[in-house]
Amino acid sequence: MTGAHESEIVLTPLDEPALHRLLEAAVADADPREVMPPVDGPPGWTRARREAFLALHRRRSLDPDTAIETTWVVEVGGRAAGAARLRPVHSTSSVAVEAGVWLCRSVRGRGIGKRVTEVPLEAARDGGAARFIASTTVADTAGRRLLSGAGADLDVRGEDVDASLEL
Ligand SMILES: CC(C)(COP(=O)(O)OP(=O)(O)OC[C@H]1O[C@@H](n2cnc3c(N)ncnc32)[C@H](O)[C@@H]1OP(=O)(O)O)[C@@H](O)C(=O)NCCC(=O)NCCS
């Protein structure tokens, strides 16, 4: 994948070395609340949050016994700058996929999120999924625009926004 303001965008499947580069990027240039579920403690990238970040991705993507989703590191100009993930959600009648994207602050607002979102969407279509779902917050204007721009219906519940797109 190339484009966005002459920066090359590459999606690399997550592995252990890439996970460490991803954590470094998140610590340098993102807030923990933007990239992982809440962990108790003082604000910022505490040791507990760094360990939880590694454990989360190992459990959800890297350990074959527990993996439930596919994660890619978003590399911009050769550096880790975010992540995209895709998780199949099976119900009795159909297969949906749940996706998420986050980017480092320094590369936001340049159209990269829009380009990156195409990858899980295409993967979902290729995999025969019937529905694409994602969640964000009312405060995340770029995320909401990204999802509505992809054609998703947005359902606002308090601070939370659930997006759903029939494929
Ligand atoms: C959400 C996120 C991935 C979007 O990626 P991005 O590269 O910044 O977004 P893009 O530049 O591709 O822009 C996507 C849309 O949001 C709009 N947008 C981008 N930054 C914006 C801002 N600060 N305020 C308002 N709108 C903004 C763009 O104009 C575009 O809308 P349009 O297509 O209607 O013009 C990124 O901002 C991010 O990582 N945010 C924090 C993590 C997060 O909350 N992720 C959950 C998302 S599901």
PDB file of C-alpha atoms and ligand atoms in Angstrom:
ATOM      1  CA  MET A   1       0.000   0.000   0.000  1.00  0.00           C
ATOM      2  CA  THR A   2       1.474   3.403  -0.948  1.00  0.00           C
ATOM      3  CA  GLY A   3       0.237   6.986  -1.002  1.00  0.00           C
ATOM      4  CA  ALA A   4      -0.750   9.513   1.680  1.00  0.00           C
ATOM      5  CA  HIS A   5       1.515  12.516   1.298  1.00  0.00           C
ATOM      6  CA  GLU A   6       4.429  10.600  -0.247  1.00  0.00           C
ATOM      7  CA  SER A   7       4.772   8.381   2.834  1.00  0.00           C
ATOM      8  CA  GLU A   8       4.719   4.699   2.064  1.00  0.00           C
ATOM      9  CA  ILE A   9       2.098   2.821   4.104  1.00  0.00           C
ATOM     10  CA  VAL A  10       2.783  -0.863   4.698  1.00  0.00           C
ATOM     11  CA  LEU A  11       0.716  -3.255   6.804  1.00  0.00           C
ATOM     12  CA  THR A  12       2.932  -5.906   8.419  1.00  0.00           C
ATOM     13  CA  PRO A  13       1.362  -8.939  10.118  1.00  0.00           C
ATOM     14  CA  LEU A  14       2.039  -8.755  13.851  1.00  0.00           C
ATOM     15  CA  ASP A  15       4.820 -10.952  15.241  1.00  0.00           C
ATOM     16  CA  GLU A  16       6.910 -10.676  18.406  1.00  0.00           C
ATOM     17  CA  PRO A  17       9.539  -8.221  17.028  1.00  0.00           C
ATOM     18  CA  ALA A  18       6.800  -6.096  15.416  1.00  0.00           C
ATOM     19  CA  LEU A  19       4.885  -6.095  18.709  1.00  0.00           C
ATOM     20  CA  HIS A  20       7.849  -4.477  20.467  1.00  0.00           C
ATOM     21  CA  ARG A  21       8.143  -1.841  17.728  1.00  0.00           C
ATOM     22  CA  LEU A  22       4.409  -1.216  18.076  1.00  0.00           C
ATOM     23  CA  LEU A  23       4.674  -0.718  21.840  1.00  0.00           C
ATOM     24  CA  GLU A  24       7.593   1.707  21.376  1.00  0.00           C
ATOM     25  CA  ALA A  25       5.542   3.719  18.891  1.00  0.00           C
ATOM     26  CA  ALA A  26       2.493   3.758  21.161  1.00  0.00           C
ATOM     27  CA  VAL A  27       4.534   4.863  24.182  1.00  0.00           C
ATOM     28  CA  ALA A  28       6.218   7.634  22.177  1.00  0.00           C
ATOM     29  CA  ASP A  29       3.203   8.965  20.363  1.00  0.00           C
ATOM     30  CA  ALA A  30      -0.221   7.777  21.621  1.00  0.00           C
ATOM     31  CA  ASP A  31      -2.248   7.721  24.806  1.00  0.00           C
ATOM     32  CA  PRO A  32      -2.909   4.289  26.362  1.00  0.00           C
ATOM     33  CA  ARG A  33      -6.665   5.058  26.354  1.00  0.00           C
ATOM     34  CA  GLU A  34      -6.566   5.282  22.546  1.00  0.00           C
ATOM     35  CA  VAL A  35      -4.867   1.960  21.957  1.00  0.00           C
ATOM     36  CA  MET A  36      -5.893  -0.529  24.673  1.00  0.00           C
ATOM     37  CA  PRO A  37      -8.610  -1.255  27.261  1.00  0.00           C
ATOM     38  CA  PRO A  38      -8.335   0.616  30.594  1.00  0.00           C
ATOM     39  CA  VAL A  39      -5.779  -0.563  33.156  1.00  0.00           C
ATOM     40  CA  ASP A  40      -5.967   0.769  36.745  1.00  0.00           C
ATOM     41  CA  GLY A  41      -3.277   3.155  37.978  1.00  0.00           C
ATOM     42  CA  PRO A  42      -1.899   6.640  37.387  1.00  0.00           C
ATOM     43  CA  PRO A  43      -2.164   8.130  33.861  1.00  0.00           C
ATOM     44  CA  GLY A  44       0.354   7.397  31.128  1.00  0.00           C
ATOM     45  CA  TRP A  45       2.467   4.468  30.057  1.00  0.00           C
ATOM     46  CA  THR A  46       3.113   2.818  33.418  1.00  0.00           C
ATOM     47  CA  ARG A  47       4.975  -0.482  33.530  1.00  0.00           C
ATOM     48  CA  ALA A  48       1.631  -2.237  34.180  1.00  0.00           C
ATOM     49  CA  ARG A  49       0.126  -0.736  31.000  1.00  0.00           C
ATOM     50  CA  ARG A  50       3.150  -1.659  28.882  1.00  0.00           C
ATOM     51  CA  GLU A  51       2.959  -5.230  30.138  1.00  0.00           C
ATOM     52  CA  ALA A  52      -0.807  -5.309  29.597  1.00  0.00           C
ATOM     53  CA  PHE A  53      -0.321  -4.045  26.023  1.00  0.00           C
ATOM     54  CA  LEU A  54       2.119  -6.877  25.243  1.00  0.00           C
ATOM     55  CA  ALA A  55      -0.049  -9.475  26.987  1.00  0.00           C
ATOM     56  CA  LEU A  56      -3.180  -8.272  25.166  1.00  0.00           C
ATOM     57  CA  HIS A  57      -1.648  -8.696  21.709  1.00  0.00           C
ATOM     58  CA  ARG A  58       0.024 -11.978  22.547  1.00  0.00           C
ATOM     59  CA  ARG A  59      -3.269 -13.391  23.828  1.00  0.00           C
ATOM     60  CA  ARG A  60      -5.503 -11.987  21.083  1.00  0.00           C
ATOM     61  CA  SER A  61      -3.202 -12.406  18.055  1.00  0.00           C
ATOM     62  CA  LEU A  62       0.071 -14.244  18.580  1.00  0.00           C
ATOM     63  CA  ASP A  63      -0.611 -17.270  20.791  1.00  0.00           C
ATOM     64  CA  PRO A  64      -2.217 -19.931  18.556  1.00  0.00           C
ATOM     65  CA  ASP A  65      -4.058 -21.384  21.565  1.00  0.00           C
ATOM     66  CA  THR A  66      -5.856 -18.132  22.414  1.00  0.00           C
ATOM     67  CA  ALA A  67      -5.757 -15.992  19.239  1.00  0.00           C
ATOM     68  CA  ILE A  68      -9.104 -14.507  18.188  1.00  0.00           C
ATOM     69  CA  GLU A  69      -8.041 -11.788  15.747  1.00  0.00           C
ATOM     70  CA  THR A  70      -5.547 -10.784  13.079  1.00  0.00           C
ATOM     71  CA  THR A  71      -3.447  -7.696  13.771  1.00  0.00           C
ATOM     72  CA  TRP A  72      -1.231  -5.710  11.420  1.00  0.00           C
ATOM     73  CA  VAL A  73       1.310  -3.061  12.344  1.00  0.00           C
ATOM     74  CA  VAL A  74       0.783   0.077  10.253  1.00  0.00           C
ATOM     75  CA  GLU A  75       4.225   1.221   9.073  1.00  0.00           C
ATOM     76  CA  VAL A  76       4.438   4.754   7.708  1.00  0.00           C
ATOM     77  CA  GLY A  77       7.683   5.688   5.977  1.00  0.00           C
ATOM     78  CA  GLY A  78       9.324   2.553   7.418  1.00  0.00           C
ATOM     79  CA  ARG A  79       8.329   3.182  11.054  1.00  0.00           C
ATOM     80  CA  ALA A  80       5.637   1.574  13.186  1.00  0.00           C
ATOM     81  CA  ALA A  81       2.865   4.151  13.475  1.00  0.00           C
ATOM     82  CA  GLY A  82      -0.248   2.260  14.548  1.00  0.00           C
ATOM     83  CA  ALA A  83      -2.216  -0.948  14.272  1.00  0.00           C
ATOM     84  CA  ALA A  84      -5.230  -2.419  12.522  1.00  0.00           C
ATOM     85  CA  ARG A  85      -7.072  -5.517  13.687  1.00  0.00           C
ATOM     86  CA  LEU A  86      -9.827  -7.777  12.422  1.00  0.00           C
ATOM     87  CA  ARG A  87     -11.829 -10.303  14.468  1.00  0.00           C
ATOM     88  CA  PRO A  88     -14.437 -12.692  13.091  1.00  0.00           C
ATOM     89  CA  VAL A  89     -17.635 -12.719  15.161  1.00  0.00           C
ATOM     90  CA  HIS A  90     -19.772 -15.791  14.517  1.00  0.00           C
ATOM     91  CA  SER A  91     -23.472 -15.880  15.220  1.00  0.00           C
ATOM     92  CA  THR A  92     -25.919 -18.645  14.400  1.00  0.00           C
ATOM     93  CA  SER A  93     -27.074 -17.001  11.175  1.00  0.00           C
ATOM     94  CA  SER A  94     -24.077 -15.123   9.753  1.00  0.00           C
ATOM     95  CA  VAL A  95     -20.431 -14.132  10.063  1.00  0.00           C
ATOM     96  CA  ALA A  96     -19.563 -10.582  10.983  1.00  0.00           C
ATOM     97  CA  VAL A  97     -16.138  -9.040  11.477  1.00  0.00           C
ATOM     98  CA  GLU A  98     -15.204  -6.533  14.126  1.00  0.00           C
ATOM     99  CA  ALA A  99     -12.352  -4.148  13.272  1.00  0.00           C
ATOM    100  CA  GLY A 100     -10.298  -1.456  14.957  1.00  0.00           C
ATOM    101  CA  VAL A 101      -7.599   0.999  13.895  1.00  0.00           C
ATOM    102  CA  TRP A 102      -5.383   3.386  15.822  1.00  0.00           C
ATOM    103  CA  LEU A 103      -2.566   5.638  14.642  1.00  0.00           C
ATOM    104  CA  CYS A 104       0.175   7.608  16.345  1.00  0.00           C
ATOM    105  CA  ARG A 105      -0.703  11.279  16.834  1.00  0.00           C
ATOM    106  CA  SER A 106       1.994  12.524  14.448  1.00  0.00           C
ATOM    107  CA  VAL A 107       0.474  10.709  11.448  1.00  0.00           C
ATOM    108  CA  ARG A 108      -3.230  11.400  12.103  1.00  0.00           C
ATOM    109  CA  GLY A 109      -5.348  13.604   9.893  1.00  0.00           C
ATOM    110  CA  ARG A 110      -3.411  12.791   6.682  1.00  0.00           C
ATOM    111  CA  GLY A 111      -5.820  10.284   5.159  1.00  0.00           C
ATOM    112  CA  ILE A 112      -3.860   7.285   6.449  1.00  0.00           C
ATOM    113  CA  GLY A 113      -6.710   5.990   8.646  1.00  0.00           C
ATOM    114  CA  LYS A 114      -8.979   6.004   5.617  1.00  0.00           C
ATOM    115  CA  ARG A 115      -6.467   4.045   3.520  1.00  0.00           C
ATOM    116  CA  VAL A 116      -5.741   1.574   6.299  1.00  0.00           C
ATOM    117  CA  THR A 117      -9.435   0.875   6.960  1.00  0.00           C
ATOM    118  CA  GLU A 118      -9.744  -0.447   3.409  1.00  0.00           C
ATOM    119  CA  VAL A 119      -7.560  -3.440   4.342  1.00  0.00           C
ATOM    120  CA  PRO A 120      -9.798  -5.012   7.034  1.00  0.00           C
ATOM    121  CA  LEU A 121     -12.832  -4.125   4.919  1.00  0.00           C
ATOM    122  CA  GLU A 122     -11.424  -5.955   1.891  1.00  0.00           C
ATOM    123  CA  ALA A 123     -10.318  -8.865   4.068  1.00  0.00           C
ATOM    124  CA  ALA A 124     -13.842  -9.070   5.502  1.00  0.00           C
ATOM    125  CA  ARG A 125     -15.424  -9.065   2.033  1.00  0.00           C
ATOM    126  CA  ASP A 126     -12.913 -11.626   0.727  1.00  0.00           C
ATOM    127  CA  GLY A 127     -13.626 -13.828   3.748  1.00  0.00           C
ATOM    128  CA  GLY A 128     -17.352 -13.815   2.962  1.00  0.00           C
ATOM    129  CA  ALA A 129     -18.418 -11.819   6.027  1.00  0.00           C
ATOM    130  CA  ALA A 130     -21.929 -10.397   5.888  1.00  0.00           C
ATOM    131  CA  ARG A 131     -21.401  -7.491   8.267  1.00  0.00           C
ATOM    132  CA  PHE A 132     -18.566  -5.207   9.409  1.00  0.00           C
ATOM    133  CA  ILE A 133     -18.770  -3.738  12.922  1.00  0.00           C
ATOM    134  CA  ALA A 134     -16.578  -1.310  14.871  1.00  0.00           C
ATOM    135  CA  SER A 135     -16.806   0.808  18.002  1.00  0.00           C
ATOM    136  CA  THR A 136     -15.565   4.236  18.877  1.00  0.00           C
ATOM    137  CA  THR A 137     -16.556   7.201  21.029  1.00  0.00           C
ATOM    138  CA  VAL A 138     -18.475  10.411  20.414  1.00  0.00           C
ATOM    139  CA  ALA A 139     -15.241  12.324  21.123  1.00  0.00           C
ATOM    140  CA  ASP A 140     -13.394  10.509  18.302  1.00  0.00           C
ATOM    141  CA  THR A 141     -14.489  12.732  15.404  1.00  0.00           C
ATOM    142  CA  ALA A 142     -11.986  11.274  12.937  1.00  0.00           C
ATOM    143  CA  GLY A 143     -13.023   7.707  13.808  1.00  0.00           C
ATOM    144  CA  ARG A 144     -16.715   8.541  13.379  1.00  0.00           C
ATOM    145  CA  ARG A 145     -16.082  10.231  10.026  1.00  0.00           C
ATOM    146  CA  LEU A 146     -13.917   7.353   8.933  1.00  0.00           C
ATOM    147  CA  LEU A 147     -16.675   4.851   9.689  1.00  0.00           C
ATOM    148  CA  SER A 148     -19.555   6.886   8.271  1.00  0.00           C
ATOM    149  CA  GLY A 149     -17.411   7.639   5.189  1.00  0.00           C
ATOM    150  CA  ALA A 150     -17.027   3.877   4.670  1.00  0.00           C
ATOM    151  CA  GLY A 151     -20.834   3.661   4.566  1.00  0.00           C
ATOM    152  CA  ALA A 152     -21.441   2.374   8.107  1.00  0.00           C
ATOM    153  CA  ASP A 153     -24.564   3.219  10.138  1.00  0.00           C
ATOM    154  CA  LEU A 154     -23.622   4.774  13.480  1.00  0.00           C
ATOM    155  CA  ASP A 155     -25.566   4.070  16.663  1.00  0.00           C
ATOM    156  CA  VAL A 156     -24.759   6.513  19.504  1.00  0.00           C
ATOM    157  CA  ARG A 157     -25.269   5.226  23.067  1.00  0.00           C
ATOM    158  CA  GLY A 158     -24.088   7.862  25.540  1.00  0.00           C
ATOM    159  CA  GLU A 159     -20.357   8.306  24.916  1.00  0.00           C
ATOM    160  CA  ASP A 160     -20.089   5.132  22.842  1.00  0.00           C
ATOM    161  CA  VAL A 161     -20.675   4.752  19.128  1.00  0.00           C
ATOM    162  CA  ASP A 162     -21.309   1.405  17.449  1.00  0.00           C
ATOM    163  CA  ALA A 163     -20.846   1.237  13.690  1.00  0.00           C
ATOM    164  CA  SER A 164     -22.310  -1.401  11.439  1.00  0.00           C
ATOM    165  CA  LEU A 165     -21.935  -1.919   7.692  1.00  0.00           C
ATOM    166  CA  GLU A 166     -23.665  -4.602   5.598  1.00  0.00           C
ATOM    167  CA  LEU A 167     -21.087  -6.001   3.158  1.00  0.00           C
TER     168      LEU A 167
HETATM  169  C1  LIG B   1      -9.420   7.327  14.178  1.00  0.00           C
HETATM  170  C2  LIG B   1      -8.108   7.358  13.396  1.00  0.00           C
HETATM  171  C3  LIG B   1      -7.627   5.941  13.111  1.00  0.00           C
HETATM  172  C4  LIG B   1      -8.391   8.061  12.044  1.00  0.00           C
HETATM  173  O1  LIG B   1      -7.229   8.049  11.251  1.00  0.00           O
HETATM  174  P1  LIG B   1      -6.718   9.402  10.556  1.00  0.00           P
HETATM  175  O2  LIG B   1      -5.615   9.037   9.626  1.00  0.00           O
HETATM  176  O3  LIG B   1      -6.437  10.397  11.608  1.00  0.00           O
HETATM  177  O4  LIG B   1      -8.022   9.823   9.735  1.00  0.00           O
HETATM  178  P2  LIG B   1      -8.070  10.346   8.227  1.00  0.00           P
HETATM  179  O5  LIG B   1      -7.049  11.416   8.042  1.00  0.00           O
HETATM  180  O6  LIG B   1      -8.045   9.183   7.289  1.00  0.00           O
HETATM  181  O7  LIG B   1      -9.507  11.026   8.222  1.00  0.00           O
HETATM  182  C5  LIG B   1     -10.702  10.291   8.328  1.00  0.00           C
HETATM  183  C6  LIG B   1     -11.858  11.280   8.374  1.00  0.00           C
HETATM  184  O8  LIG B   1     -11.819  12.008   9.612  1.00  0.00           O
HETATM  185  C7  LIG B   1     -11.670  13.392   9.357  1.00  0.00           C
HETATM  186  N1  LIG B   1     -10.729  13.895  10.367  1.00  0.00           N
HETATM  187  C8  LIG B   1      -9.438  13.526  10.533  1.00  0.00           C
HETATM  188  N2  LIG B   1      -8.914  14.159  11.612  1.00  0.00           N
HETATM  189  C9  LIG B   1      -9.923  14.931  12.123  1.00  0.00           C
HETATM  190  C10 LIG B   1     -10.007  15.818  13.231  1.00  0.00           C
HETATM  191  N3  LIG B   1      -8.975  16.035  14.045  1.00  0.00           N
HETATM  192  N4  LIG B   1     -11.198  16.424  13.466  1.00  0.00           N
HETATM  193  C11 LIG B   1     -12.251  16.203  12.660  1.00  0.00           C
HETATM  194  N5  LIG B   1     -12.235  15.375  11.591  1.00  0.00           N
HETATM  195  C12 LIG B   1     -11.068  14.753  11.328  1.00  0.00           C
HETATM  196  C13 LIG B   1     -11.118  13.502   7.944  1.00  0.00           C
HETATM  197  O9  LIG B   1     -11.460  14.739   7.329  1.00  0.00           O
HETATM  198  C14 LIG B   1     -11.809  12.330   7.286  1.00  0.00           C
HETATM  199  O10 LIG B   1     -13.167  12.648   7.036  1.00  0.00           O
HETATM  200  P3  LIG B   1     -13.724  12.881   5.556  1.00  0.00           P
HETATM  201  O11 LIG B   1     -13.423  11.621   4.793  1.00  0.00           O
HETATM  202  O12 LIG B   1     -15.177  13.106   5.787  1.00  0.00           O
HETATM  203  O13 LIG B   1     -12.960  14.048   5.027  1.00  0.00           O
HETATM  204  C15 LIG B   1      -7.012   8.150  14.160  1.00  0.00           C
HETATM  205  O14 LIG B   1      -7.403   9.489  14.274  1.00  0.00           O
HETATM  206  C16 LIG B   1      -6.750   7.589  15.551  1.00  0.00           C
HETATM  207  O15 LIG B   1      -5.892   6.729  15.677  1.00  0.00           O
HETATM  208  N6  LIG B   1      -7.431   8.062  16.603  1.00  0.00           N
HETATM  209  C17 LIG B   1      -7.238   7.568  17.970  1.00  0.00           C
HETATM  210  C18 LIG B   1      -7.565   6.104  18.135  1.00  0.00           C
HETATM  211  C19 LIG B   1      -9.038   5.787  18.049  1.00  0.00           C
HETATM  212  O16 LIG B   1      -9.812   6.398  18.742  1.00  0.00           O
HETATM  213  N7  LIG B   1      -9.436   4.787  17.210  1.00  0.00           N
HETATM  214  C20 LIG B   1     -10.806   4.303  17.089  1.00  0.00           C
HETATM  215  C21 LIG B   1     -11.296   4.423  15.661  1.00  0.00           C
HETATM  216  S1  LIG B   1     -12.515   3.219  15.207  1.00  0.00           S
END
